[in-house]
Amino acid sequence: MAYTIVALKEKILQMYPDVEKNGISVGLTFDEGKNAYIINFIKDKHALTTHLEKKDADECMNNIKCVYLGVQVGQFIKNFKEKRT
């Protein structure tokens, strides 16, 4: 399946709207050696780096939510909110 990094980033933001709602920026690159996308979530001085296997990215582009990524996003948002209080 062929798609751009921009298209994958847009799909991730569409599938996980809490990212934008919480003002979290997303950086996305592809690591040829790992055959995976490296995703950086950044909010103020807090950051989370995770990876998304190519197979999971393909499923994401086919509107299948990636459970692992959803857990990572949810945990980052939760941790960020807890640190603010």
mmCIF file of C-alpha atoms in Angstrom:
data_model
loop_
_atom_site.group_PDB
_atom_site.id
_atom_site.type_symbol
_atom_site.label_atom_id
_atom_site.label_comp_id
_atom_site.label_asym_id
_atom_site.label_seq_id
_atom_site.Cartn_x
_atom_site.Cartn_y
_atom_site.Cartn_z
ATOM 1 C CA MET A 1 0.000 0.000 0.000
ATOM 2 C CA ALA A 2 1.446 3.359 -1.016
ATOM 3 C CA TYR A 3 0.798 6.515 0.991
ATOM 4 C CA THR A 4 2.765 9.499 2.168
ATOM 5 C CA ILE A 5 3.930 10.356 5.659
ATOM 6 C CA VAL A 6 1.629 13.380 5.515
ATOM 7 C CA ALA A 7 -1.368 11.160 4.709
ATOM 8 C CA LEU A 8 -0.505 8.788 7.567
ATOM 9 C CA LYS A 9 -0.134 11.689 10.003
ATOM 10 C CA GLU A 10 -3.512 13.082 8.927
ATOM 11 C CA LYS A 11 -5.088 9.638 9.392
ATOM 12 C CA ILE A 12 -3.601 9.290 12.895
ATOM 13 C CA LEU A 13 -4.930 12.718 13.854
ATOM 14 C CA GLN A 14 -8.332 11.799 12.424
ATOM 15 C CA MET A 15 -8.462 8.490 14.309
ATOM 16 C CA TYR A 16 -7.198 9.979 17.575
ATOM 17 C CA PRO A 17 -8.763 13.473 17.789
ATOM 18 C CA ASP A 18 -7.680 13.890 21.441
ATOM 19 C CA VAL A 19 -4.174 14.560 20.162
ATOM 20 C CA GLU A 20 -5.147 17.871 18.555
ATOM 21 C CA LYS A 21 -7.744 18.668 21.234
ATOM 22 C CA ASN A 22 -4.947 18.606 23.804
ATOM 23 C CA GLY A 23 -2.552 20.705 21.708
ATOM 24 C CA ILE A 24 -0.095 17.868 21.159
ATOM 25 C CA SER A 25 2.139 18.147 18.102
ATOM 26 C CA VAL A 26 3.048 15.079 16.080
ATOM 27 C CA GLY A 27 6.263 14.349 14.213
ATOM 28 C CA LEU A 28 6.474 11.346 11.927
ATOM 29 C CA THR A 29 9.406 9.740 10.104
ATOM 30 C CA PHE A 30 10.040 6.353 8.530
ATOM 31 C CA ASP A 31 12.935 4.188 9.739
ATOM 32 C CA GLU A 32 14.042 1.930 6.877
ATOM 33 C CA GLY A 33 16.095 -0.318 9.177
ATOM 34 C CA LYS A 34 13.151 -1.025 11.480
ATOM 35 C CA ASN A 35 10.570 -0.934 8.677
ATOM 36 C CA ALA A 36 8.477 1.188 11.010
ATOM 37 C CA TYR A 37 7.278 4.746 11.440
ATOM 38 C CA ILE A 38 8.717 6.686 14.360
ATOM 39 C CA ILE A 39 6.113 8.944 15.941
ATOM 40 C CA ASN A 40 6.961 11.818 18.278
ATOM 41 C CA PHE A 41 4.211 13.349 20.383
ATOM 42 C CA ILE A 42 5.241 16.647 21.974
ATOM 43 C CA LYS A 43 3.408 18.922 24.392
ATOM 44 C CA ASP A 44 5.360 21.717 26.058
ATOM 45 C CA LYS A 45 8.449 20.033 27.513
ATOM 46 C CA HIS A 46 6.856 16.572 27.576
ATOM 47 C CA ALA A 47 7.557 14.092 24.784
ATOM 48 C CA LEU A 48 6.746 10.526 23.849
ATOM 49 C CA THR A 49 8.459 8.628 21.068
ATOM 50 C CA THR A 50 6.899 5.410 19.849
ATOM 51 C CA HIS A 51 6.925 3.348 16.701
ATOM 52 C CA LEU A 52 4.250 2.054 14.385
ATOM 53 C CA GLU A 53 5.066 -1.077 12.412
ATOM 54 C CA LYS A 54 4.541 -0.768 8.654
ATOM 55 C CA LYS A 55 1.822 -3.455 8.818
ATOM 56 C CA ASP A 56 -0.009 -1.488 11.531
ATOM 57 C CA ALA A 57 0.353 1.731 9.539
ATOM 58 C CA ASP A 58 -1.192 -0.021 6.531
ATOM 59 C CA GLU A 59 -4.142 -1.089 8.690
ATOM 60 C CA CYS A 60 -4.450 2.441 10.056
ATOM 61 C CA MET A 61 -4.720 3.750 6.509
ATOM 62 C CA ASN A 62 -7.527 1.211 5.979
ATOM 63 C CA ASN A 63 -9.424 2.707 8.952
ATOM 64 C CA ILE A 64 -8.479 -0.037 11.398
ATOM 65 C CA LYS A 65 -7.467 1.518 14.715
ATOM 66 C CA CYS A 66 -4.121 0.438 16.027
ATOM 67 C CA VAL A 67 -4.713 -0.634 19.629
ATOM 68 C CA TYR A 68 -1.057 -0.232 20.619
ATOM 69 C CA LEU A 69 -0.892 3.312 19.269
ATOM 70 C CA GLY A 70 -4.224 4.209 20.877
ATOM 71 C CA VAL A 71 -2.932 3.026 24.259
ATOM 72 C CA GLN A 72 0.254 5.070 23.830
ATOM 73 C CA VAL A 73 -1.693 8.203 22.882
ATOM 74 C CA GLY A 74 -4.142 7.752 25.753
ATOM 75 C CA GLN A 75 -1.362 7.217 28.296
ATOM 76 C CA PHE A 76 0.571 10.272 27.095
ATOM 77 C CA ILE A 77 -2.509 12.479 27.375
ATOM 78 C CA LYS A 78 -3.322 11.070 30.819
ATOM 79 C CA ASN A 79 0.244 11.594 32.057
ATOM 80 C CA PHE A 80 0.335 15.122 30.694
ATOM 81 C CA LYS A 81 -2.970 16.042 32.370
ATOM 82 C CA GLU A 82 -1.834 14.542 35.702
ATOM 83 C CA LYS A 83 1.388 16.566 35.648
ATOM 84 C CA ARG A 84 -0.548 19.784 35.058
ATOM 85 C CA THR A 85 -2.618 19.369 38.232
#
